[in-house]
Amino acid sequence: MRCRAEATPAALAVVGPDGSFTYGELDLLARRVACWLAARGVGPGDRVALWLEKSAVAVAAMQAVLRCGAGYVPIDPLGPPARCRAILADCAVAALISTERRAAAVLTDELGDVPCLATDGHAQGRRWQEALAAPGEEPPAPGDAGGDDLAYILYTSGSTGRPKGVAVSHRNALAFTRWAEAELAARADDRFANHAPFHFDLSVLDLYVAFQAGASVHLIPDGHSLAPGRLVSFVAEQCPTVWYSVPSALVLMMEHGGLLELPAVPLRAVLFAGEPFPVKHLRRLRERWPGVRLLNLYGPTETNVCTFFEVGDRAPENGAPLPIGFACCGDRVWARRGDGAVAGPGEIGEAIVDGPTVMIGYWGEAPLAGAPYATGDLVRVLADGGFEFVGRRDHMVKLRGQRIDLGEIESALVEHPAVREAAVVVGGSGLSARLIAFLVSGAVPPPSLLALKEHCAARLPRYMIVDRVRVLDELPRTGTGKVDRLALAARLAAEGRHQEAIR
Amino acid sequence: MIDPAVVEGLETFIRERILEGEEIGLTATTPLLDLGILNSMEILSLIAFIESRFRVAVPPERILADNFKDLQTIAGLVTSLGGATA
């Protein structure tokens, strides 16, 4: 970004709901914020949390943190303060960049004196940017922050009931963004749409591939996802050349926003990741936009992107799932069978990833130290050596592209005084999938759905709030004493048939 | 002015169609988005309902989180669009 600011200071860098910055302007604001951070002792190895709505200012804040040699921690702007507080404490942040109202909601005595920069604040009658530092002032050099140092931490759902921090180094991130830049042949006249929130790893491509190429990134405000029509208007107005999102967003835009009715779009590549793209919709996309590259990327947050598949001139036939394809970014990917051997064509195994995109480790745990990462995803090896996603080994699910560990919801539910045991399963599929909680409650009457939703909303991100509750006398168990999730799923299916019969 | 008949119509739709009859005691100020009662899919079916029941068109630029946070604000949106209950 700094090189771009020197080479093309007048080129457009970021367009957000709060305004646009050229590379020169972005660099100036990042430098000022970096000076503010450095003056508060932030340096290499530190973590700085960003709890901000998606905005051009938030992009400058990320750049500022990196410039200090520290790592940034983007936190879900729609999440509850309790979750933000847990994250601030977990990675012991050296500073917080947020707004005054948000900061007041999270900074408690237990967190000590975490310095907070409020991006809506005023000091001595000046707006916060002007109060930061003299324009000419330079932050101290970040010392010897190298490729293996922390770049950012992304918190994902964790089975233990606490969010887990995926710590990513500069080397990890660059292995991915450099691959993507070359694969897309990104150019300075590209316009990248940024759909994903900043705490979601899809945003890494939008921001950093754009900056590497000297292109512009166009931020889709957090609220737009509610209205597919607004997302389609965004495409019509901002004219992105590269789009990257979860498939659900594209399907909603096609089905309810009129995406495919847009007369002409300058898009040259549409990328998607996070969940399987329904082939029925993919075929329509391919037929409507024959000249647009369609790329299916795969990889858990822990490995950035480690495989990709390019949809050819013809989309796969209905019924055949879209492959996740072949290893990329310099990674080696293989499927490990239950007996430890490498799976061959036609066989299923757990996807194992070894290479430059594999994270440093989970924050607070021993680093992986270069060991391969076992994803927990089951994949089938195809005849051509590529892979196809089959499912999960554990209780992690994807709902509309959001990764959810059901154990984390269950842990939150049993914190409720009237909940003794809880098991959560997913009912339905695709866009109509719902989180169903089966509970054992000692209370009469048992807690209401509203009460449980309020309880979840105070602890979990919005996409992890339970949709339905069923109270049981006891949870069905398997012979080994584990909750019998298949029996719960069968119960839901029977309920569905009953409802159909009533209709 | 919020029309109580609009609030009631919206409440019935959300309870019967979105919550599938689950009785959760929605009030005019229950936070529908914060509690995950409405998500992007459900807002679409709610908008289709609003458009047919109250005979209004909801323009995409009015589909903002601020306009859908609870029954009261959705009813306000319907009224501002000239929605009629008769």
Coordinates of C-alpha atoms in Angstrom, one line a residue:
Chain A
M1 CA 0.0 0.0 0.0
R2 CA 2.8 2.4 0.8
C3 CA 4.5 1.7 -2.5
R4 CA 1.3 2.4 -4.3
A5 CA 0.9 5.6 -2.3
E6 CA 4.2 6.8 -3.5
A7 CA 3.7 5.6 -7.1
T8 CA 0.1 6.6 -7.7
P9 CA -1.0 8.8 -4.8
A10 CA -4.0 10.2 -6.8
A11 CA -5.4 6.8 -7.7
L12 CA -8.6 5.7 -6.0
A13 CA -7.9 3.1 -3.3
V14 CA -11.1 2.6 -1.3
V15 CA -14.8 3.6 -1.7
G16 CA -16.8 3.1 1.5
P17 CA -20.1 4.2 2.9
D18 CA -18.3 6.9 4.8
G19 CA -16.4 8.3 1.7
S20 CA -13.5 7.5 -0.6
F21 CA -9.7 7.7 -0.2
T22 CA -7.1 7.9 -2.8
Y23 CA -3.9 5.9 -2.1
G24 CA -2.3 9.2 -0.9
E25 CA -5.2 10.0 1.5
L26 CA -5.3 6.4 2.8
D27 CA -1.6 6.5 3.4
L28 CA -1.8 9.8 5.2
L29 CA -4.6 8.7 7.6
A30 CA -2.9 5.3 8.2
R31 CA 0.3 7.2 9.1
R32 CA -1.5 9.4 11.5
V33 CA -3.3 6.6 13.2
A34 CA 0.0 4.6 13.3
C35 CA 1.6 7.6 15.1
W36 CA -1.2 7.6 17.6
L37 CA -0.8 3.9 18.3
A38 CA 3.0 4.1 18.5
A39 CA 2.7 6.9 21.0
R40 CA 0.8 4.5 23.2
G41 CA 3.4 1.9 23.0
V42 CA 2.0 -0.3 20.3
G43 CA 4.7 -2.1 18.4
P44 CA 5.8 -5.4 16.9
G45 CA 4.0 -8.4 18.3
D46 CA 1.1 -6.4 19.8
R47 CA -2.6 -6.9 18.9
V48 CA -5.0 -4.0 18.2
A49 CA -8.7 -4.7 18.0
L50 CA -10.9 -3.0 15.4
W51 CA -14.6 -2.9 16.4
L52 CA -16.0 -0.7 13.6
E53 CA -18.7 -0.8 11.0
K54 CA -17.4 -1.5 7.5
S55 CA -15.9 1.8 6.3
A56 CA -13.0 3.4 4.5
V57 CA -11.7 4.5 7.9
A58 CA -11.6 0.9 9.1
V59 CA -9.4 0.1 6.2
A60 CA -7.0 2.9 7.2
A61 CA -7.0 1.6 10.7
M62 CA -5.9 -1.9 9.5
Q63 CA -3.1 -0.4 7.6
A64 CA -2.1 1.7 10.6
V65 CA -1.8 -1.4 12.8
L66 CA 0.3 -3.2 10.3
R67 CA 2.5 -0.2 9.9
C68 CA 3.3 -0.4 13.7
G69 CA 4.4 -4.0 13.1
A70 CA 1.4 -5.2 15.1
G71 CA -1.5 -7.5 14.2
Y72 CA -5.1 -6.4 13.9
V73 CA -8.1 -8.2 15.3
P74 CA -11.3 -7.3 13.4
I75 CA -14.5 -7.9 15.5
D76 CA -18.0 -8.5 14.2
P77 CA -19.7 -5.0 14.3
L78 CA -23.1 -6.7 14.7
G79 CA -22.0 -9.0 17.5
P80 CA -22.8 -8.4 21.2
P81 CA -20.5 -6.4 23.5
A82 CA -19.9 -9.6 25.6
R83 CA -18.3 -11.4 22.7
C84 CA -16.2 -8.4 21.8
R85 CA -15.0 -8.2 25.4
A86 CA -14.1 -11.9 25.5
I87 CA -12.0 -11.4 22.4
L88 CA -10.3 -8.3 23.7
A89 CA -9.4 -10.3 26.9
D90 CA -8.4 -13.4 25.0
C91 CA -5.7 -11.8 22.9
A92 CA -4.8 -9.1 25.4
V93 CA -5.1 -6.2 23.0
A94 CA -2.7 -3.2 23.3
A95 CA -5.3 -0.8 21.9
L96 CA -8.9 -0.6 20.5
I97 CA -10.0 1.4 17.6
S98 CA -13.8 1.8 17.7
T99 CA -16.5 4.4 18.3
E100 CA -17.3 6.2 21.5
R101 CA -20.6 4.3 22.1
R102 CA -19.1 0.9 21.3
A103 CA -16.0 1.5 23.4
A104 CA -18.2 2.5 26.4
A105 CA -20.1 -0.8 26.1
V106 CA -17.0 -3.0 26.2
L107 CA -14.2 -1.3 28.1
T108 CA -14.7 -2.5 31.7
D109 CA -12.4 -2.4 34.6
E110 CA -11.2 -6.0 34.0
L111 CA -9.6 -5.0 30.7
G112 CA -7.5 -2.4 32.5
D113 CA -6.5 0.8 30.7
V114 CA -6.8 -0.2 27.1
P115 CA -6.2 2.9 25.1
C116 CA -9.1 3.6 22.7
L117 CA -9.2 5.6 19.5
A118 CA -12.8 6.6 18.8
T119 CA -13.3 7.4 15.1
D120 CA -16.3 9.5 15.8
G121 CA -14.7 11.5 18.6
H122 CA -13.7 15.1 18.8
A123 CA -10.7 16.6 20.6
Q124 CA -10.3 20.3 21.3
G125 CA -12.9 21.1 18.7
R126 CA -11.1 19.2 16.0
R127 CA -12.3 16.1 14.2
W128 CA -10.5 13.0 15.3
Q129 CA -8.3 12.7 12.2
E130 CA -6.9 16.2 12.6
A131 CA -6.3 15.8 16.3
L132 CA -4.1 12.7 15.6
A133 CA -0.7 14.1 14.5
A134 CA 0.9 16.6 12.3
P135 CA 0.8 15.5 8.7
G136 CA 4.5 15.3 8.4
E137 CA 5.1 13.1 11.4
E138 CA 6.3 9.6 10.7
P139 CA 5.6 6.6 13.0
P140 CA 8.7 4.9 14.3
A141 CA 9.9 2.2 11.9
P142 CA 8.2 -1.1 12.9
G143 CA 11.5 -2.7 13.8
D144 CA 12.1 -6.0 12.3
A145 CA 8.5 -7.3 11.7
G146 CA 9.1 -10.1 9.3
G147 CA 7.1 -12.6 7.3
D148 CA 6.5 -14.9 10.2
D149 CA 5.1 -12.1 12.4
L150 CA 1.4 -11.8 13.1
A151 CA -0.7 -9.9 10.5
Y152 CA -4.2 -10.4 11.9
I153 CA -6.3 -12.7 14.1
L154 CA -9.8 -13.8 12.9
Y155 CA -12.0 -15.2 15.6
T156 CA -14.2 -18.1 14.6
S157 CA -16.7 -20.3 16.4
G158 CA -15.1 -22.7 18.8
S159 CA -16.4 -26.0 20.2
T160 CA -15.4 -25.2 23.8
G161 CA -18.0 -22.4 24.0
R162 CA -15.4 -19.7 23.4
P163 CA -14.5 -18.1 20.1
K164 CA -11.1 -19.3 18.7
G165 CA -8.5 -16.9 17.3
V166 CA -6.9 -18.0 14.1
A167 CA -3.5 -16.2 14.0
V168 CA -2.3 -15.5 10.5
S169 CA 1.2 -14.3 9.6
H170 CA 2.2 -11.9 6.8
R171 CA 3.7 -14.9 5.0
N172 CA 0.4 -16.8 5.2
A173 CA -1.6 -13.9 3.9
L174 CA 0.8 -13.0 1.1
A175 CA 1.0 -16.6 -0.1
F176 CA -2.7 -16.4 -0.8
T177 CA -3.0 -12.8 -2.1
R178 CA 0.0 -13.2 -4.4
W179 CA -1.5 -16.3 -5.9
A180 CA -4.9 -14.6 -6.3
E181 CA -3.2 -11.5 -7.9
A182 CA -1.4 -13.7 -10.5
E183 CA -4.4 -16.0 -11.1
L184 CA -6.7 -13.0 -11.7
A185 CA -4.1 -11.1 -13.5
A186 CA -5.2 -8.1 -11.3
R187 CA -4.6 -4.7 -12.8
A188 CA -4.7 -1.1 -11.6
D189 CA -7.9 -0.5 -13.4
D190 CA -9.7 -3.3 -11.6
R191 CA -12.5 -2.5 -9.2
F192 CA -12.9 -5.1 -6.4
A193 CA -16.3 -5.4 -4.7
N194 CA -15.9 -6.2 -1.0
H195 CA -19.0 -8.1 0.2
A196 CA -17.6 -10.0 3.2
P197 CA -17.3 -8.3 6.6
F198 CA -13.7 -7.6 7.7
H199 CA -13.8 -10.3 10.4
F200 CA -14.5 -12.9 7.7
D201 CA -11.5 -14.1 5.7
L202 CA -13.0 -13.6 2.3
S203 CA -12.3 -9.8 2.8
V204 CA -8.6 -10.5 2.7
L205 CA -8.7 -11.0 -1.1
D206 CA -10.8 -8.0 -1.8
L207 CA -8.6 -5.6 0.2
Y208 CA -5.1 -6.8 -0.4
V209 CA -5.2 -8.1 -4.0
A210 CA -6.7 -4.7 -4.8
F211 CA -3.9 -2.9 -3.0
Q212 CA -1.2 -5.1 -4.5
A213 CA -2.5 -4.3 -8.0
G214 CA -3.0 -0.6 -7.3
A215 CA -6.7 -1.1 -8.0
S216 CA -9.7 0.2 -6.0
V217 CA -11.9 -1.7 -3.5
H218 CA -15.5 -0.9 -3.2
L219 CA -17.0 -1.7 0.2
I220 CA -20.6 -3.0 0.5
P221 CA -22.0 -1.6 3.7
D222 CA -23.0 -4.1 6.4
G223 CA -26.7 -3.5 6.0
H224 CA -26.9 -4.1 2.3
S225 CA -27.0 -7.9 2.7
L226 CA -30.6 -7.5 3.9
A227 CA -31.8 -6.4 0.5
P228 CA -30.7 -8.4 -2.6
G229 CA -32.0 -5.5 -4.7
R230 CA -29.5 -3.2 -3.1
L231 CA -26.6 -5.5 -3.7
V232 CA -27.6 -5.7 -7.4
S233 CA -27.9 -1.9 -7.5
F234 CA -24.4 -1.8 -6.0
V235 CA -23.1 -3.9 -8.9
A236 CA -24.9 -1.6 -11.4
E237 CA -23.6 1.6 -9.8
Q238 CA -20.0 0.7 -8.7
C239 CA -19.3 -1.6 -11.7
P240 CA -16.9 -4.0 -10.0
T241 CA -14.7 -6.1 -12.2
V242 CA -14.1 -8.7 -9.5
W243 CA -16.7 -10.0 -7.1
Y244 CA -16.1 -12.4 -4.2
S245 CA -18.7 -13.6 -1.8
V246 CA -20.5 -16.7 -0.3
P247 CA -22.7 -18.4 -2.8
S248 CA -25.9 -17.6 -0.8
A249 CA -25.4 -13.9 -1.5
L250 CA -25.2 -14.5 -5.3
V251 CA -28.2 -16.9 -5.2
L252 CA -30.3 -14.3 -3.4
M253 CA -29.2 -11.6 -5.8
M254 CA -30.2 -13.9 -8.8
E255 CA -33.5 -15.0 -7.3
H256 CA -34.7 -11.8 -5.6
G257 CA -32.6 -8.9 -6.9
G258 CA -32.6 -9.4 -10.7
L259 CA -28.8 -9.8 -11.0
L260 CA -29.0 -11.7 -14.2
E261 CA -31.3 -9.1 -15.7
L262 CA -28.7 -6.4 -15.5
P263 CA -28.0 -5.3 -19.1
A264 CA -24.2 -5.2 -19.2
V265 CA -21.7 -5.7 -16.4
P266 CA -18.0 -5.2 -16.6
L267 CA -17.4 -8.1 -14.3
R268 CA -14.5 -10.3 -15.4
A269 CA -14.3 -12.7 -12.5
V270 CA -16.8 -14.0 -9.9
L271 CA -15.3 -15.9 -7.0
F272 CA -17.1 -17.7 -4.3
A273 CA -16.2 -19.8 -1.2
G274 CA -17.6 -20.8 2.2
E275 CA -20.2 -23.4 1.1
P276 CA -21.2 -25.4 -2.0
F277 CA -22.7 -23.4 -4.8
P278 CA -26.0 -25.0 -5.8
V279 CA -25.4 -26.3 -9.4
K280 CA -28.8 -25.2 -10.6
H281 CA -28.0 -21.6 -10.0
L282 CA -24.4 -21.9 -11.1
R283 CA -25.6 -23.1 -14.5
R284 CA -27.8 -20.0 -14.9
L285 CA -24.9 -17.8 -14.0
R286 CA -22.6 -19.5 -16.5
E287 CA -25.2 -19.3 -19.3
R288 CA -26.0 -15.6 -18.7
W289 CA -22.4 -14.5 -18.4
P290 CA -20.4 -16.8 -20.7
G291 CA -17.3 -14.5 -20.7
V292 CA -16.9 -14.2 -16.9
R293 CA -14.5 -16.4 -15.0
L294 CA -16.2 -18.4 -12.3
L295 CA -13.9 -19.6 -9.5
N296 CA -14.8 -21.8 -6.6
L297 CA -12.2 -21.3 -3.8
Y298 CA -11.9 -23.6 -0.8
G299 CA -10.1 -23.4 2.5
P300 CA -11.0 -23.0 6.2
T301 CA -9.9 -19.8 7.9
E302 CA -6.9 -21.7 9.3
T303 CA -5.5 -22.2 5.8
N304 CA -6.8 -19.1 3.9
V305 CA -7.5 -20.6 0.4
C306 CA -5.8 -23.9 -0.4
T307 CA -7.6 -25.3 -3.4
F308 CA -9.6 -23.8 -6.3
F309 CA -11.7 -25.0 -9.2
E310 CA -12.5 -23.0 -12.3
V311 CA -15.9 -23.6 -13.8
G312 CA -15.4 -24.2 -17.5
D313 CA -17.6 -23.2 -20.4
R314 CA -20.2 -25.6 -19.2
A315 CA -21.3 -25.8 -15.6
P316 CA -21.5 -29.3 -14.1
E317 CA -24.7 -31.3 -14.7
N318 CA -27.5 -31.1 -12.2
G319 CA -26.8 -33.6 -9.4
A320 CA -23.1 -33.5 -9.7
P321 CA -21.6 -31.3 -7.0
L322 CA -19.2 -28.5 -7.9
P323 CA -15.6 -29.7 -7.1
I324 CA -13.3 -27.7 -4.9
G325 CA -10.5 -28.6 -7.3
F326 CA -6.8 -28.6 -7.0
A327 CA -4.2 -27.2 -4.5
C328 CA -3.0 -23.7 -5.0
C329 CA -1.0 -20.9 -3.3
G330 CA 2.0 -23.3 -3.0
D331 CA 0.1 -25.6 -0.6
R332 CA 0.1 -29.4 -0.7
V333 CA -3.3 -30.9 -0.1
W334 CA -4.2 -34.5 0.3
A335 CA -7.0 -36.6 1.7
R336 CA -6.1 -38.8 4.7
R337 CA -8.1 -42.0 5.1
G338 CA -9.2 -43.3 8.5
D339 CA -6.2 -45.6 8.6
G340 CA -3.8 -42.8 8.0
A341 CA -3.1 -43.7 4.3
V342 CA -3.4 -41.2 1.5
A343 CA -6.8 -41.6 -0.2
G344 CA -6.8 -42.5 -3.9
P345 CA -9.4 -41.7 -6.6
G346 CA -12.9 -42.4 -5.5
E347 CA -12.0 -42.6 -1.9
I348 CA -13.0 -40.2 0.9
G349 CA -10.6 -38.8 3.5
E350 CA -10.0 -35.8 5.7
A351 CA -8.4 -32.8 3.8
I352 CA -4.9 -32.2 5.1
V353 CA -3.1 -29.0 4.1
D354 CA 0.6 -28.3 4.3
G355 CA 2.2 -25.2 3.0
P356 CA 2.6 -21.4 3.2
T357 CA -1.0 -20.5 3.8
V358 CA -1.4 -22.6 6.9
M359 CA -1.9 -20.3 10.0
I360 CA 0.6 -19.7 12.8
G361 CA -1.8 -21.4 15.1
Y362 CA -4.7 -20.6 17.4
W363 CA -4.1 -17.7 19.6
G364 CA -3.1 -18.8 23.1
E365 CA -2.2 -22.3 21.9
A366 CA 1.1 -23.9 20.8
P367 CA 1.9 -22.8 17.3
L368 CA 1.7 -25.4 14.5
A369 CA 5.3 -24.7 13.8
G370 CA 5.0 -25.8 10.1
A371 CA 3.1 -29.0 10.8
P372 CA 0.3 -29.8 8.3
Y373 CA -3.2 -28.7 9.3
A374 CA -6.0 -31.3 9.5
T375 CA -9.1 -29.4 8.3
G376 CA -11.8 -31.7 9.7
D377 CA -13.4 -31.5 6.2
L378 CA -14.1 -34.8 4.5
V379 CA -13.3 -34.7 0.7
R380 CA -13.6 -37.3 -2.1
V381 CA -10.7 -37.7 -4.4
L382 CA -11.9 -37.4 -8.0
A383 CA -10.5 -39.3 -11.0
D384 CA -8.5 -36.3 -12.2
G385 CA -6.9 -35.9 -8.8
G386 CA -9.0 -32.9 -7.8
F387 CA -11.3 -32.9 -4.7
E388 CA -15.0 -32.7 -3.9
F389 CA -16.3 -31.5 -0.5
V390 CA -18.3 -34.2 1.2
G391 CA -19.0 -33.0 4.8
R392 CA -17.5 -32.5 8.3
R393 CA -16.0 -34.9 10.7
D394 CA -17.3 -33.0 13.7
H395 CA -20.2 -30.8 14.8
M396 CA -19.1 -27.8 12.8
V397 CA -21.7 -26.7 10.3
K398 CA -22.0 -24.0 7.6
L399 CA -25.1 -21.9 7.6
R400 CA -25.3 -19.5 4.6
G401 CA -21.5 -19.6 4.4
Q402 CA -21.1 -18.8 8.2
R403 CA -19.0 -21.3 10.1
I404 CA -20.7 -22.4 13.3
D405 CA -19.6 -24.9 15.9
L406 CA -22.8 -26.2 17.3
G407 CA -21.0 -26.9 20.6
E408 CA -20.5 -23.2 21.1
I409 CA -24.3 -22.6 20.9
E410 CA -24.9 -25.5 23.2
S411 CA -22.4 -24.1 25.8
A412 CA -24.2 -20.7 25.6
L413 CA -27.6 -22.3 26.1
V414 CA -26.7 -24.3 29.2
E415 CA -25.5 -21.1 30.8
H416 CA -29.2 -20.2 31.0
P417 CA -30.4 -21.1 34.5
A418 CA -33.4 -23.0 33.2
V419 CA -31.5 -25.1 30.7
R420 CA -30.0 -28.4 32.0
E421 CA -28.9 -29.9 28.7
A422 CA -28.9 -28.7 25.1
A423 CA -28.2 -30.2 21.7
V424 CA -28.4 -28.1 18.5
V425 CA -29.0 -29.4 15.1
V426 CA -29.6 -27.9 11.7
G427 CA -33.1 -28.3 10.2
G428 CA -33.7 -27.7 6.5
S429 CA -31.0 -26.8 4.0
G430 CA -29.6 -24.0 1.9
L431 CA -31.2 -20.6 2.4
S432 CA -34.0 -22.1 4.6
A433 CA -31.7 -23.9 7.0
R434 CA -32.5 -23.2 10.7
L435 CA -30.9 -23.8 14.0
I436 CA -33.0 -26.0 16.2
A437 CA -32.2 -26.4 19.9
F438 CA -33.4 -29.5 21.8
L439 CA -33.4 -28.8 25.5
V440 CA -33.9 -30.5 28.8
S441 CA -35.2 -27.9 31.3
G442 CA -35.8 -28.3 35.0
A443 CA -38.1 -25.2 35.0
V444 CA -41.9 -25.1 34.7
P445 CA -42.8 -23.6 32.3
P446 CA -39.5 -24.1 30.4
P447 CA -37.9 -20.9 29.1
S448 CA -39.6 -19.3 26.1
L449 CA -38.1 -19.1 22.6
L450 CA -37.9 -15.3 23.1
A451 CA -36.0 -15.7 26.4
L452 CA -33.5 -18.1 24.8
K453 CA -33.1 -15.9 21.8
E454 CA -32.3 -12.9 24.1
H455 CA -29.9 -15.1 26.0
C456 CA -28.1 -16.2 22.8
A457 CA -28.1 -12.6 21.4
A458 CA -26.2 -11.4 24.5
R459 CA -23.4 -14.0 23.9
L460 CA -23.2 -15.0 20.3
P461 CA -23.0 -13.5 16.8
R462 CA -26.4 -13.0 15.2
Y463 CA -26.1 -16.0 12.8
M464 CA -25.7 -18.3 15.8
I465 CA -29.0 -17.4 17.6
V466 CA -31.3 -20.4 17.7
D467 CA -34.4 -20.3 15.5
R468 CA -36.6 -23.0 17.2
V469 CA -36.7 -24.7 20.5
R470 CA -38.0 -28.2 21.4
V471 CA -38.1 -29.2 25.0
L472 CA -37.6 -32.9 25.8
D473 CA -37.7 -34.9 29.0
E474 CA -34.2 -36.2 28.1
L475 CA -31.9 -36.1 25.1
P476 CA -31.7 -39.3 23.1
R477 CA -28.3 -41.0 23.6
T478 CA -26.2 -43.5 21.6
G479 CA -24.8 -46.6 23.2
T480 CA -21.7 -44.8 24.1
G481 CA -23.6 -42.1 25.9
K482 CA -23.2 -39.4 23.3
V483 CA -26.2 -37.2 22.2
D484 CA -27.8 -39.1 19.3
R485 CA -27.9 -36.4 16.7
L486 CA -29.3 -38.7 14.1
A487 CA -32.3 -39.4 16.3
L488 CA -32.8 -35.7 16.7
A489 CA -32.6 -35.1 13.0
A490 CA -35.1 -38.0 12.4
R491 CA -37.5 -36.3 14.9
L492 CA -37.3 -33.1 12.9
A493 CA -37.9 -34.9 9.7
A494 CA -41.0 -36.6 11.2
E495 CA -42.2 -33.2 12.4
G496 CA -41.7 -31.8 8.9
R497 CA -43.8 -34.7 7.4
H498 CA -46.5 -34.1 10.0
Q499 CA -46.6 -30.3 9.1
E500 CA -46.9 -31.2 5.4
A501 CA -49.7 -33.6 6.2
I502 CA -51.6 -30.8 8.1
R503 CA -51.2 -28.4 5.2
Chain B
M1 CA -48.9 7.8 13.8
I2 CA -48.5 4.0 14.0
D3 CA -51.6 2.2 12.9
P4 CA -52.2 -0.7 15.4
A5 CA -53.9 -2.7 12.7
V6 CA -50.7 -2.6 10.7
V7 CA -48.7 -3.8 13.7
E8 CA -51.2 -6.6 14.3
G9 CA -51.1 -7.7 10.6
L10 CA -47.3 -7.8 10.7
E11 CA -47.3 -9.6 14.0
T12 CA -49.6 -12.3 12.7
F13 CA -47.6 -12.8 9.6
I14 CA -44.3 -13.1 11.5
R15 CA -45.8 -15.5 14.1
E16 CA -47.6 -17.7 11.6
R17 CA -45.4 -17.7 8.6
I18 CA -41.9 -16.9 9.8
L19 CA -42.0 -18.5 13.3
E20 CA -44.3 -21.2 12.0
G21 CA -46.9 -20.7 14.7
E22 CA -44.4 -20.7 17.6
E23 CA -45.9 -18.4 20.2
I24 CA -43.1 -16.2 21.5
G25 CA -44.9 -13.1 22.7
L26 CA -43.7 -10.6 20.2
T27 CA -44.3 -7.0 21.2
A28 CA -44.1 -3.8 19.1
T29 CA -40.5 -3.3 20.3
T30 CA -39.1 -6.8 20.3
P31 CA -35.8 -6.5 18.4
L32 CA -36.4 -8.6 15.3
L33 CA -33.0 -8.4 13.7
D34 CA -30.9 -8.5 16.9
L35 CA -32.7 -11.7 18.0
G36 CA -32.3 -13.3 14.6
I37 CA -36.1 -13.5 14.1
L38 CA -35.7 -11.8 10.7
N39 CA -32.8 -12.6 8.4
S40 CA -32.2 -11.7 4.8
M41 CA -34.5 -14.6 3.6
E42 CA -37.3 -13.8 6.0
I43 CA -37.2 -10.1 5.2
L44 CA -37.9 -11.0 1.6
S45 CA -41.0 -12.9 2.5
L46 CA -42.1 -10.2 4.9
I47 CA -41.7 -7.6 2.1
A48 CA -43.7 -9.7 -0.3
F49 CA -46.4 -9.9 2.4
I50 CA -46.3 -6.1 3.0
E51 CA -46.6 -5.3 -0.7
S52 CA -49.6 -7.5 -1.2
R53 CA -51.4 -6.9 2.0
F54 CA -50.9 -3.2 2.3
R55 CA -50.7 -2.5 -1.4
V56 CA -47.5 -0.6 -1.4
A57 CA -44.1 -1.0 -3.1
V58 CA -41.1 -1.2 -0.8
P59 CA -38.2 0.4 -2.7
P60 CA -34.8 -1.4 -2.2
E61 CA -33.3 1.8 -0.7
R62 CA -35.8 1.6 2.1
I63 CA -34.8 -1.9 3.0
L64 CA -32.4 -0.8 5.8
A65 CA -31.8 -2.4 9.1
D66 CA -33.1 0.8 10.8
N67 CA -36.5 0.3 9.1
F68 CA -36.9 -3.4 10.1
K69 CA -35.6 -3.4 13.7
D70 CA -39.0 -4.1 15.3
L71 CA -42.8 -4.2 14.5
Q72 CA -43.2 -0.6 15.3
T73 CA -40.6 0.6 12.9
I74 CA -41.8 -1.7 10.1
A75 CA -45.4 -0.4 10.7
G76 CA -43.9 3.1 10.5
L77 CA -42.3 2.2 7.1
V78 CA -45.6 0.8 5.8
T79 CA -47.5 4.0 6.9
S80 CA -44.8 6.3 5.3
L81 CA -45.2 4.4 2.0
G82 CA -48.9 5.1 2.1
G83 CA -50.0 1.6 3.1
A84 CA -53.7 1.1 3.8
T85 CA -55.2 -1.6 6.0
A86 CA -58.8 -1.2 4.7

